mmCIF file with all atom_site columns, C-alpha atoms in Angstrom:
data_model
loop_
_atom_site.group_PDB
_atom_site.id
_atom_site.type_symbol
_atom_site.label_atom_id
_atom_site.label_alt_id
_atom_site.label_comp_id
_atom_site.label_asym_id
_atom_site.label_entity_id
_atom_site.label_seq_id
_atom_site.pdbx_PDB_ins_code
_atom_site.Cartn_x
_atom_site.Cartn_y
_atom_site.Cartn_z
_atom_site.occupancy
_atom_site.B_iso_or_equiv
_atom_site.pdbx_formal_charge
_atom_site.auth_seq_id
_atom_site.auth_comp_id
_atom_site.auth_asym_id
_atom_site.auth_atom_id
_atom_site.pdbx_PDB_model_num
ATOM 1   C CA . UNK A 1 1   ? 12.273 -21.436 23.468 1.00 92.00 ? 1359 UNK A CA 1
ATOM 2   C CA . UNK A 1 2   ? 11.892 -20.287 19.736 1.00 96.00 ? 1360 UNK A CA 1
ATOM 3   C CA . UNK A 1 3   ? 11.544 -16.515 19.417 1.00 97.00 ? 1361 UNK A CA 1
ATOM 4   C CA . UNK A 1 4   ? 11.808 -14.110 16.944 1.00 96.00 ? 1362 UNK A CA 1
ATOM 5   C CA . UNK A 1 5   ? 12.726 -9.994  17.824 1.00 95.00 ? 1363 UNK A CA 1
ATOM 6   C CA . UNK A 1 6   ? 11.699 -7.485  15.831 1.00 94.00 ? 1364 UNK A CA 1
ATOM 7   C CA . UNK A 1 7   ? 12.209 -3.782  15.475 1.00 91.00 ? 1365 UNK A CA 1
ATOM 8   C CA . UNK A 1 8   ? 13.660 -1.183  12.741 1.00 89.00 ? 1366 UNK A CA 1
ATOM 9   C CA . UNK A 1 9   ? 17.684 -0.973  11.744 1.00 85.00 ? 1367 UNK A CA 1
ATOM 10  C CA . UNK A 1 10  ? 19.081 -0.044  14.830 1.00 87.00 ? 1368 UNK A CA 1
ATOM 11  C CA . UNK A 1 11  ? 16.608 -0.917  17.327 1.00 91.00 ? 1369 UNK A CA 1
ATOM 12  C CA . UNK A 1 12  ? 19.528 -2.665  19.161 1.00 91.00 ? 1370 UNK A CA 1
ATOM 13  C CA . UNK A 1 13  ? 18.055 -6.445  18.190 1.00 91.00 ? 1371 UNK A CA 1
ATOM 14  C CA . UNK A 1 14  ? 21.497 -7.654  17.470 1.00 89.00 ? 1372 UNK A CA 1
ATOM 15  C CA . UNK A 1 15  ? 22.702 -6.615  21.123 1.00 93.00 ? 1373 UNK A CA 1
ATOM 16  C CA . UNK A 1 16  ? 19.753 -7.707  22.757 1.00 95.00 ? 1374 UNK A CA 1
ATOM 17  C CA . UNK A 1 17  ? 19.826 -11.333 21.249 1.00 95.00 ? 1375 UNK A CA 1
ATOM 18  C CA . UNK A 1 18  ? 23.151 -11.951 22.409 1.00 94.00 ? 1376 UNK A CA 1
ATOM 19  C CA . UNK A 1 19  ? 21.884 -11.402 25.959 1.00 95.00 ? 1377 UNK A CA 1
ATOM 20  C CA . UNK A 1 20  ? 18.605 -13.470 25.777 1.00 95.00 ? 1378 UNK A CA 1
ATOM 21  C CA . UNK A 1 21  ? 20.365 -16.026 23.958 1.00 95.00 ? 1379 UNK A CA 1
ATOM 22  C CA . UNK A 1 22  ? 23.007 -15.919 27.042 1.00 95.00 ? 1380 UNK A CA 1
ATOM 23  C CA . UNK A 1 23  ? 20.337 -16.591 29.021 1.00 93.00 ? 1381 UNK A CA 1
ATOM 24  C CA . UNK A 1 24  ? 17.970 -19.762 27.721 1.00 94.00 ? 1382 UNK A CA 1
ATOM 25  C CA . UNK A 1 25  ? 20.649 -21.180 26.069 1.00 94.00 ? 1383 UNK A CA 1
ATOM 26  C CA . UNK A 1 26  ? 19.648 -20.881 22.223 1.00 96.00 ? 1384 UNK A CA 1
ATOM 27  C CA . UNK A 1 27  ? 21.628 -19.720 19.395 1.00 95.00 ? 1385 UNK A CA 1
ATOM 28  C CA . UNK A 1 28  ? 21.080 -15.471 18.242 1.00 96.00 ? 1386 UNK A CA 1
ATOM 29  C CA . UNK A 1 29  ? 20.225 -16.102 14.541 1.00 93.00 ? 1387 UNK A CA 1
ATOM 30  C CA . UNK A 1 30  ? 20.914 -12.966 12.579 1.00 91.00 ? 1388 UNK A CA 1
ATOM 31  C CA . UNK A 1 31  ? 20.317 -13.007 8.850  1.00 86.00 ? 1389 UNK A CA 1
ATOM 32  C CA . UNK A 1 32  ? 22.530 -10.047 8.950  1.00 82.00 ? 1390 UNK A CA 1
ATOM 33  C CA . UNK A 1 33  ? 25.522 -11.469 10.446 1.00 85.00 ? 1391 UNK A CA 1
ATOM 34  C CA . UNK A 1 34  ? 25.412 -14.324 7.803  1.00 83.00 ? 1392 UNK A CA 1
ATOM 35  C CA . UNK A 1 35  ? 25.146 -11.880 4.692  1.00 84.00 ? 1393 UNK A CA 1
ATOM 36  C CA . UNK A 1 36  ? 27.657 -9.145  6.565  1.00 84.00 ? 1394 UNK A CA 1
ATOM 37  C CA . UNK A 1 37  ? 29.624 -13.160 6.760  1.00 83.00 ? 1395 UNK A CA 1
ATOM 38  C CA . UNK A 1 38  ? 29.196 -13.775 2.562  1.00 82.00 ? 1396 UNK A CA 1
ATOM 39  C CA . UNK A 1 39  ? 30.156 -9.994  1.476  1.00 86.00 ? 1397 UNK A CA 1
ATOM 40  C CA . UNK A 1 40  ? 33.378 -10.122 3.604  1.00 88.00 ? 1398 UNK A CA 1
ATOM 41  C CA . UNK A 1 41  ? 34.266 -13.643 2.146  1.00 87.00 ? 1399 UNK A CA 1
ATOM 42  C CA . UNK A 1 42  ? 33.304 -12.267 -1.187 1.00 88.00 ? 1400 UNK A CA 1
ATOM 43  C CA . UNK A 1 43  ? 31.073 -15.599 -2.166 1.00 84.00 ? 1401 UNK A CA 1
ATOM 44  C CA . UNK A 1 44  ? 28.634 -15.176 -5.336 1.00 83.00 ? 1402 UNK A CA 1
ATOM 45  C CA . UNK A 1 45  ? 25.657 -14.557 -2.369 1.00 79.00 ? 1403 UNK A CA 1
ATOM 46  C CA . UNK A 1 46  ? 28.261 -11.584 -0.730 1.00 84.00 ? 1404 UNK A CA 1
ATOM 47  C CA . UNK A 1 47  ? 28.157 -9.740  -4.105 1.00 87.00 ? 1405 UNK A CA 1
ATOM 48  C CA . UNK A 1 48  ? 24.391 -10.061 -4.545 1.00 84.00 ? 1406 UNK A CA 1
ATOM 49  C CA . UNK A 1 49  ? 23.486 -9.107  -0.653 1.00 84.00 ? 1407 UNK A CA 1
ATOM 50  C CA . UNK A 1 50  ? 25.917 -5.778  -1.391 1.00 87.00 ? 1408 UNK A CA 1
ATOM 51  C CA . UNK A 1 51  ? 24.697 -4.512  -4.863 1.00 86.00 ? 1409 UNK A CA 1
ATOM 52  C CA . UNK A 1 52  ? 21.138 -4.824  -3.459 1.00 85.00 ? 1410 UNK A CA 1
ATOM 53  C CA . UNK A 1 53  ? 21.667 -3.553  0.174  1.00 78.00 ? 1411 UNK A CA 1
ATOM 54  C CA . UNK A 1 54  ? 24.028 -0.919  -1.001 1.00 81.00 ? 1412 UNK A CA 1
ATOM 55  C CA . UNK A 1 55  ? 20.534 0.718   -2.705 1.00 78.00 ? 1413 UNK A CA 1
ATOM 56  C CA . UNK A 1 56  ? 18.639 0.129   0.744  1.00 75.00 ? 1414 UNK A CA 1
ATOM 57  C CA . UNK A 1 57  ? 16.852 -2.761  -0.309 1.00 76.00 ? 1415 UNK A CA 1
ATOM 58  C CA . UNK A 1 58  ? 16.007 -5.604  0.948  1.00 74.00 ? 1416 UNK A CA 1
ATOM 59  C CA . UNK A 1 59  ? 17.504 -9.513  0.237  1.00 81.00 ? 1417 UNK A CA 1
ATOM 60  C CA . UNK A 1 60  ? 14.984 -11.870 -2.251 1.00 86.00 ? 1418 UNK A CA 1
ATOM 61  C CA . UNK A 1 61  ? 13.045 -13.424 0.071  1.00 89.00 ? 1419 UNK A CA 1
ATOM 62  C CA . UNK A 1 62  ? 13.890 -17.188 -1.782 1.00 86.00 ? 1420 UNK A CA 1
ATOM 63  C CA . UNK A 1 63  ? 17.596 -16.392 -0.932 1.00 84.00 ? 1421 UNK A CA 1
ATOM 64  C CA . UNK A 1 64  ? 16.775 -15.349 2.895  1.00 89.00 ? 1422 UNK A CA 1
ATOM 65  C CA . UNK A 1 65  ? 14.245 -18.430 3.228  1.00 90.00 ? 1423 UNK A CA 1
ATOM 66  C CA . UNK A 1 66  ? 16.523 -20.783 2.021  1.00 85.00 ? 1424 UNK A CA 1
ATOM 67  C CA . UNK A 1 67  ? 19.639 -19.627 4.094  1.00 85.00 ? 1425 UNK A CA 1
ATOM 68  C CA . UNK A 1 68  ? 17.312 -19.569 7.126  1.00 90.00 ? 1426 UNK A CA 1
ATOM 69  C CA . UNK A 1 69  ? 15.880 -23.092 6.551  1.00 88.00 ? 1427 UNK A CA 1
ATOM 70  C CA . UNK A 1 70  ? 19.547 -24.435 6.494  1.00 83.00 ? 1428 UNK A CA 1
ATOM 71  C CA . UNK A 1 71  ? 20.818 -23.070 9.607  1.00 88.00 ? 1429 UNK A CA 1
ATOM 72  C CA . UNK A 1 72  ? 17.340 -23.599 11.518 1.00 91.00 ? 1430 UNK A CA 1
ATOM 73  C CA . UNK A 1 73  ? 18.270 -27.767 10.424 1.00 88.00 ? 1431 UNK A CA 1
ATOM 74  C CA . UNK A 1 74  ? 21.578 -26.928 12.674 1.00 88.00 ? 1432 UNK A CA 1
ATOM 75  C CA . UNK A 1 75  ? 22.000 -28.947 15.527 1.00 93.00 ? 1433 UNK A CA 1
ATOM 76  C CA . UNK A 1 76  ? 22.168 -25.837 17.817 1.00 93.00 ? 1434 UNK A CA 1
ATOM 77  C CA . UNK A 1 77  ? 18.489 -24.859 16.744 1.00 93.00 ? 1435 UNK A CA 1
ATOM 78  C CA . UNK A 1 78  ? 16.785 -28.191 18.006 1.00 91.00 ? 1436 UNK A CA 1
ATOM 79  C CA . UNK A 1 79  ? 15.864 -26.799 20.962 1.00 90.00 ? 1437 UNK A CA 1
ATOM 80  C CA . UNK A 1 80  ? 15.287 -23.105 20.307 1.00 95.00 ? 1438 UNK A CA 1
ATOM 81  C CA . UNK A 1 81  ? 16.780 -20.355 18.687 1.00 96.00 ? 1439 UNK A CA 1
ATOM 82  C CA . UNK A 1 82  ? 16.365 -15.928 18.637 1.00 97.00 ? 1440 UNK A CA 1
ATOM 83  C CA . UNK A 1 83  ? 15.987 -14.987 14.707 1.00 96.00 ? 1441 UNK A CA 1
ATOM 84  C CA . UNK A 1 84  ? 16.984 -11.199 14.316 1.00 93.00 ? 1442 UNK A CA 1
ATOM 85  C CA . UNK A 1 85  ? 16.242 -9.735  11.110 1.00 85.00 ? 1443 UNK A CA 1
ATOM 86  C CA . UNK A 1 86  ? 13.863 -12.366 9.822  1.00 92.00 ? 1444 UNK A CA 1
ATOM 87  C CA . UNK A 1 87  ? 11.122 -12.510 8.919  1.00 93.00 ? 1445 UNK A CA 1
ATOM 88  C CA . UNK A 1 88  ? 10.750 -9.239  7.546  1.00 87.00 ? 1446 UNK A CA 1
ATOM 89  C CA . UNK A 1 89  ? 8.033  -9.873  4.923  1.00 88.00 ? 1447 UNK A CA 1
ATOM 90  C CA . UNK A 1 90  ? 4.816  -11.806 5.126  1.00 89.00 ? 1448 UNK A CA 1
ATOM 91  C CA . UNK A 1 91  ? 5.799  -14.265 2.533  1.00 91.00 ? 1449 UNK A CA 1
ATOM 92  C CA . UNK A 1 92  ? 8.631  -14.591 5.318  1.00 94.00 ? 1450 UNK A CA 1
ATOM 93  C CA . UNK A 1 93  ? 5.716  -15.334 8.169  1.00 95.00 ? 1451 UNK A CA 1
ATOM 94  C CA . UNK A 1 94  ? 4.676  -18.406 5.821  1.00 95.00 ? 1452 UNK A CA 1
ATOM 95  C CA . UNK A 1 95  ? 7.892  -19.654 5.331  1.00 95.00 ? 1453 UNK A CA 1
ATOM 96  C CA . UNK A 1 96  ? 8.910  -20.275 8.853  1.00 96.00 ? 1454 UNK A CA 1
ATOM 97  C CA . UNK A 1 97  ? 5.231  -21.473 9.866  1.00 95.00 ? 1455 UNK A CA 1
ATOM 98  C CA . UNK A 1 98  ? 6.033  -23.972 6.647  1.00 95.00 ? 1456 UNK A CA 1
ATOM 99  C CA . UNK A 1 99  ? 9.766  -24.939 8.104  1.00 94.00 ? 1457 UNK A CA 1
ATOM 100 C CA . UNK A 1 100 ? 8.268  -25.115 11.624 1.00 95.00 ? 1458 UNK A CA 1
ATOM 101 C CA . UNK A 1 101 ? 5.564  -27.228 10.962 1.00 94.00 ? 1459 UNK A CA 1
ATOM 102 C CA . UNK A 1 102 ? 7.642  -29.618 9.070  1.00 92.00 ? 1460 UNK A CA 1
ATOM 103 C CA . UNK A 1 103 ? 9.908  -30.188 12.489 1.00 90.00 ? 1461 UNK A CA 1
ATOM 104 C CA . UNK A 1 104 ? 6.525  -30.181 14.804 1.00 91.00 ? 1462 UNK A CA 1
ATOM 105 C CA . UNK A 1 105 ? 7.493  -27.019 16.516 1.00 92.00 ? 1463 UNK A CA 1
ATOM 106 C CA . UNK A 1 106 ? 5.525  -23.485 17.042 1.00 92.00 ? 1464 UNK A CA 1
ATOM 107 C CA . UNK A 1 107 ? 6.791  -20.002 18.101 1.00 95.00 ? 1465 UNK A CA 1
ATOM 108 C CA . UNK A 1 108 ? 6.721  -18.755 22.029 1.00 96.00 ? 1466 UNK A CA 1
ATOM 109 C CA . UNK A 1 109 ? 7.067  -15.662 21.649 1.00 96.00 ? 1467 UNK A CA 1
ATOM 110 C CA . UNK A 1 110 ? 7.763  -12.297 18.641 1.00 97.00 ? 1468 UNK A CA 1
ATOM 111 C CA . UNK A 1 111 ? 9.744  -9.249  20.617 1.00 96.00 ? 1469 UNK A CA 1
ATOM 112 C CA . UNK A 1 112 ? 9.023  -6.305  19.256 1.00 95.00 ? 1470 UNK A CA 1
ATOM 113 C CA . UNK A 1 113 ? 11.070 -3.347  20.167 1.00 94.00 ? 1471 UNK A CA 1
ATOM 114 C CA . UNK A 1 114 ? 9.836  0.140   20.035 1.00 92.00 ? 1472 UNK A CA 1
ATOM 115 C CA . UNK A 1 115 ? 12.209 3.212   19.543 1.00 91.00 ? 1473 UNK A CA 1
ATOM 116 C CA . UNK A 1 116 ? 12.179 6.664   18.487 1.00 91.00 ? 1474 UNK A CA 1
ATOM 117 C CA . UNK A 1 117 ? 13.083 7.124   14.760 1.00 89.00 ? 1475 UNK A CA 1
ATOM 118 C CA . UNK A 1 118 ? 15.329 9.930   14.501 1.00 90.00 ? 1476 UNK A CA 1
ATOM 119 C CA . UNK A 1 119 ? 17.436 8.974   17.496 1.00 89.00 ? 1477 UNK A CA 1
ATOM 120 C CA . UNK A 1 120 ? 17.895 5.559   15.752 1.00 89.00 ? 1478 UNK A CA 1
ATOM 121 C CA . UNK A 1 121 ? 18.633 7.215   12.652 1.00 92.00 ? 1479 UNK A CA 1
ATOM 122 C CA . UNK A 1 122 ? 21.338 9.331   14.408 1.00 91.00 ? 1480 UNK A CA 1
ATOM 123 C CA . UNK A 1 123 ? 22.685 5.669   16.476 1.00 88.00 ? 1481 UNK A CA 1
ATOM 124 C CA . UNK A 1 124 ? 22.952 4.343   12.872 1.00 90.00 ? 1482 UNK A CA 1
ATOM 125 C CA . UNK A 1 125 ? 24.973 7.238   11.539 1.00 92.00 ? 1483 UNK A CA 1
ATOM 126 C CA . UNK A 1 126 ? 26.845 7.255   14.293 1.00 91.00 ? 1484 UNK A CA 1
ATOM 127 C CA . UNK A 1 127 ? 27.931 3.568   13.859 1.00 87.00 ? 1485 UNK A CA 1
ATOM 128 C CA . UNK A 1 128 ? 28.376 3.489   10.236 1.00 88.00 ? 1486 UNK A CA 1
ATOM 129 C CA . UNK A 1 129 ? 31.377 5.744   11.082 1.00 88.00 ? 1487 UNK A CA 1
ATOM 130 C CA . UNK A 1 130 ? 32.463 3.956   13.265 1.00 90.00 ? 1488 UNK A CA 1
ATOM 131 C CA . UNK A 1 131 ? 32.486 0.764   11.680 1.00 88.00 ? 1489 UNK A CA 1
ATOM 132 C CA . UNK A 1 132 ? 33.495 2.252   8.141  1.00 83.00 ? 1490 UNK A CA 1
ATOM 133 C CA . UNK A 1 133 ? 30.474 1.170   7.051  1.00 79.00 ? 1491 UNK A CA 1
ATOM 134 C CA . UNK A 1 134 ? 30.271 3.251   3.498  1.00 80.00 ? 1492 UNK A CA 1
ATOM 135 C CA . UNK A 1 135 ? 26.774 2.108   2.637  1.00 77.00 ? 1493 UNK A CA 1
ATOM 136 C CA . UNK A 1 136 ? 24.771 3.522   5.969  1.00 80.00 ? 1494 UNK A CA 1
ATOM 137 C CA . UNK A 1 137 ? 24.431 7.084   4.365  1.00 88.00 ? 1495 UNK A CA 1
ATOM 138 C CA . UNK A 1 138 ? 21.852 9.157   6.037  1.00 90.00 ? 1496 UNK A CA 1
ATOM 139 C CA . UNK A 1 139 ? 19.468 8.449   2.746  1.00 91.00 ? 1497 UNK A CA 1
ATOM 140 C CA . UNK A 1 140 ? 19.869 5.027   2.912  1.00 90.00 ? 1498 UNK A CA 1
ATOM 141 C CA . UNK A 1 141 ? 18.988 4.698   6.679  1.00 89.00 ? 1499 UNK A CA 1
ATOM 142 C CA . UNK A 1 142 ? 16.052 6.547   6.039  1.00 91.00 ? 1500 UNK A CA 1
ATOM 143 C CA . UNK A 1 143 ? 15.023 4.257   3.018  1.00 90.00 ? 1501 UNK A CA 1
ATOM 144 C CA . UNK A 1 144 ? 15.466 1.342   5.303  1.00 87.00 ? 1502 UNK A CA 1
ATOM 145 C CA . UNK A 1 145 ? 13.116 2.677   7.698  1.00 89.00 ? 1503 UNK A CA 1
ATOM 146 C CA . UNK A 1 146 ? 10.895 3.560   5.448  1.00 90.00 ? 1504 UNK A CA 1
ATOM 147 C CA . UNK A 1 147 ? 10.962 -0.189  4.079  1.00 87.00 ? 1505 UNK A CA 1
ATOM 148 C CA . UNK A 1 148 ? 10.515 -1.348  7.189  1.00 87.00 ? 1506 UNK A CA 1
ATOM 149 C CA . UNK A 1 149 ? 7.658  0.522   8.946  1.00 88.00 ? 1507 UNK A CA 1
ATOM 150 C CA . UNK A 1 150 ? 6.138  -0.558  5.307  1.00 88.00 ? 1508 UNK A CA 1
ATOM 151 C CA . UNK A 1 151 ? 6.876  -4.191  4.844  1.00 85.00 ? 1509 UNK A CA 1
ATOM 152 C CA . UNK A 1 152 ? 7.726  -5.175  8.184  1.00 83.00 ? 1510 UNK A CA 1
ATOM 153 C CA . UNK A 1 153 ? 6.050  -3.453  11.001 1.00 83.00 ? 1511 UNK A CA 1
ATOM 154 C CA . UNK A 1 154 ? 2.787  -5.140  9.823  1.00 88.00 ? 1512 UNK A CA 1
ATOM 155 C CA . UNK A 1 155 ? 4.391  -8.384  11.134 1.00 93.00 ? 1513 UNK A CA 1
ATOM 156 C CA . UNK A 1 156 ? 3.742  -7.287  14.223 1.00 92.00 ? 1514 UNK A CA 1
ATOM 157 C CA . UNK A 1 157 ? -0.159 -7.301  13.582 1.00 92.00 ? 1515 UNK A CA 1
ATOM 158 C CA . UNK A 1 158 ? 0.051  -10.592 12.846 1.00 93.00 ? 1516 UNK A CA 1
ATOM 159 C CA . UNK A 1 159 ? 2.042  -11.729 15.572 1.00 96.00 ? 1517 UNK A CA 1
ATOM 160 C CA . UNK A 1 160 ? -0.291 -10.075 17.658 1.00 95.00 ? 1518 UNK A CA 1
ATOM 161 C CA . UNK A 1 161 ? -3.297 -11.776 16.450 1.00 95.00 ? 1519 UNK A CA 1
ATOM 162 C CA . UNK A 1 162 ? -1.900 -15.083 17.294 1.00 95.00 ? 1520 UNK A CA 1
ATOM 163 C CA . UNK A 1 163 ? -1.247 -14.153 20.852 1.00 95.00 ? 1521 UNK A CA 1
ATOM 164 C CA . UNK A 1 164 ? 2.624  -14.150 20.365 1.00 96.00 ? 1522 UNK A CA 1
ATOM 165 C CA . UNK A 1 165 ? 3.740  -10.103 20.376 1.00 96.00 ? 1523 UNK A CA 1
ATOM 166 C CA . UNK A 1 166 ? 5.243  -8.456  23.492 1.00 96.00 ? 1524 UNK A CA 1
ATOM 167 C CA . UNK A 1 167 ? 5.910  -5.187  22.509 1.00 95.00 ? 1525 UNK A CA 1
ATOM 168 C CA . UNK A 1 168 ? 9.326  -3.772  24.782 1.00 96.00 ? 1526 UNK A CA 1
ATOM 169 C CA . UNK A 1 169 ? 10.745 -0.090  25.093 1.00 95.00 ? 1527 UNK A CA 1
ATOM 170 C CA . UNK A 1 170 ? 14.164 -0.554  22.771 1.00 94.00 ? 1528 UNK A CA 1
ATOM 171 C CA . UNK A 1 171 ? 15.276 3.292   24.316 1.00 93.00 ? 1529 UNK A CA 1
ATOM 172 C CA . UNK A 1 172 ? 17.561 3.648   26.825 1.00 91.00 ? 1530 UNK A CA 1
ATOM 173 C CA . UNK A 1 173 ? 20.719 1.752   28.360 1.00 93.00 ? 1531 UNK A CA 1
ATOM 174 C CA . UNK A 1 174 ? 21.456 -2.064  27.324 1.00 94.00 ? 1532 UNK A CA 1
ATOM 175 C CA . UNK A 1 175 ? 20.592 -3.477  30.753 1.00 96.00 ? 1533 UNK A CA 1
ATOM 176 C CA . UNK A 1 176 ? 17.319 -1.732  31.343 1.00 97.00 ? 1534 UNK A CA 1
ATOM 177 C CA . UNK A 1 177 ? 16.028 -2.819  27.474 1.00 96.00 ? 1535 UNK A CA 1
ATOM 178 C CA . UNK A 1 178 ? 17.240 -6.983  28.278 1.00 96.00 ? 1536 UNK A CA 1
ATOM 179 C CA . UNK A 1 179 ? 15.066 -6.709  31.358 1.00 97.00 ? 1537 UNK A CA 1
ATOM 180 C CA . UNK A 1 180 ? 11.797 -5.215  30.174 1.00 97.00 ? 1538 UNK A CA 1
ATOM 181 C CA . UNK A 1 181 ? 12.789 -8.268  27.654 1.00 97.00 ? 1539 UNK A CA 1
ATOM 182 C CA . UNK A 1 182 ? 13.241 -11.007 30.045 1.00 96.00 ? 1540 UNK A CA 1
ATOM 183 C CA . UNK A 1 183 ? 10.043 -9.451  31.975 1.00 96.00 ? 1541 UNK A CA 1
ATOM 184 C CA . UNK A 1 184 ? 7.756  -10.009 28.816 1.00 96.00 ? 1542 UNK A CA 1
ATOM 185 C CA . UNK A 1 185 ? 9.153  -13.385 28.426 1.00 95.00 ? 1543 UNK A CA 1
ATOM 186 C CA . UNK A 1 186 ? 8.276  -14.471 31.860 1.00 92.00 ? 1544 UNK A CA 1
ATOM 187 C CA . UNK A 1 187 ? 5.487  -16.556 31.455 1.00 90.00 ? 1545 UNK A CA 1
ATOM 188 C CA . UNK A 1 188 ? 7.945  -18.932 29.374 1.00 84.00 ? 1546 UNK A CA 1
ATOM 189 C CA . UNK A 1 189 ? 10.090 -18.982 32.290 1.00 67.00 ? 1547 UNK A CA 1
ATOM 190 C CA . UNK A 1 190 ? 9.597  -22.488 34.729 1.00 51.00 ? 1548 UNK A CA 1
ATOM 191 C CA . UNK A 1 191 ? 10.103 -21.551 38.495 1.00 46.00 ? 1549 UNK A CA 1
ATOM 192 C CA . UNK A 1 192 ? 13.367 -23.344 38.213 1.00 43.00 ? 1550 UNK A CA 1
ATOM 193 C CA . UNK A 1 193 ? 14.746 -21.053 35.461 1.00 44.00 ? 1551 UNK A CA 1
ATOM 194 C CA . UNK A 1 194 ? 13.736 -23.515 32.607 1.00 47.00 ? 1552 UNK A CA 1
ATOM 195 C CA . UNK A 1 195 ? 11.598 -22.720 29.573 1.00 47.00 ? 1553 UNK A CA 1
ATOM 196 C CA . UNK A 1 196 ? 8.633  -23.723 30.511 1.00 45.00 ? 1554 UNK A CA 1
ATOM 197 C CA . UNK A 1 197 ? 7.576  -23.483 26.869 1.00 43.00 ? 1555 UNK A CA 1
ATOM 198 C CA . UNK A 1 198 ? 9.477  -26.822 26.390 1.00 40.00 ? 1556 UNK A CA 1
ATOM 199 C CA . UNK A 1 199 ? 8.041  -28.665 29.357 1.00 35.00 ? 1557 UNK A CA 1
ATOM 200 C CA . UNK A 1 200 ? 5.051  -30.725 29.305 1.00 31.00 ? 1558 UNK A CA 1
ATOM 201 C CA . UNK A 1 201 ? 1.527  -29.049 29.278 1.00 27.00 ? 1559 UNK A CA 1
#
């Protein structure tokens, strides 16, 4: 199964992937985790990714497509994979129909999770204290949404014209939001718990 879930900063996407990828069996790729992976280690890409997200912008999208291409050439992604984060642009969108139909493969299905912007904004607060994370100020949350509902959402349009978009409720506890996920994703389900998206047609 090759899926992609979308949804604003603190939609819960990162949370959720881990679950669905728990449960086909395909690796949660976050674009997030792999620059939050660079800044920590302090490589030349870490100190780019901060300076530019500590303004509320967004990564190049030549430095996201390449690090994506490399890891979708993983072994692990043969068969599937969750991307979280990415695409977020529409130059994005042509990228990974490029990198797909180089390999012979199409998407099943885009996730799209819906949630109420100020109580995300507050979630995000919330965590950046938690986490010490000195760059989620209130202003810069904002800006991201803002960024988002302007580059991004319009994915989703896309996505939709192609047939692909199942739009989930992101609000409320972890377990009800992975089964309204799991109940969109159904129809890629075989009756013996398979992807049926990967079976013969």
């Amino acid at each position: 199964m090759r899926l992609i879930m979308l949804g604003p900063p603190g939609a819960g996407k990162g949370t959720q992937a881990v679950h669905v990828s728990a449960a086909h069996g395909i690796p949660a790729i976050s674009t997030g985790d792999i620059f939050r992976a660079n800044i920590k280690d302090e490589t030349e890409l870490g100190m780019q990714v901060k300076q530019i997200t500590a303004s509320g912008g967004y990564v190049p999208d030549e430095v996201t497509n390449a690090i994506v291409r490399d890891r979708l050439g993983q072994d692990d992604a043969a068969r599937g994979f969750l991307l979280d984060g990415y695409p977020r642009t529409t130059g994005q969108v042509e990228a990974l129909d490029e990198m797909l139909a180089e390999a012979g493969h199409g998407l099943d299905a885009v996730v799209e999770l819906t949630v109420d912007t100020d109580e995300v904004v507050q979630r995000l607060l919330t965590r950046a204290q938690e986490q010490g994370r000195e760059d989620d100020t209130e202003e810069v949350v904002r800006e991201r949404m803002r960024m988002y509902a302007e580059e991004t959402a319009p994915l989703a349009s896309r996505y939709k014209e192609r047939g692909l978009l199942r739009r989930v409720d992101g609000m409320g506890e972890v377990a009800e939001v992975t089964a309204r996920i799991e109940a969109a994703l159904a129809d890629l389900t075989g009756p013996d718990g398979g992807d049926a998206a990967s079976a013969p047609r």
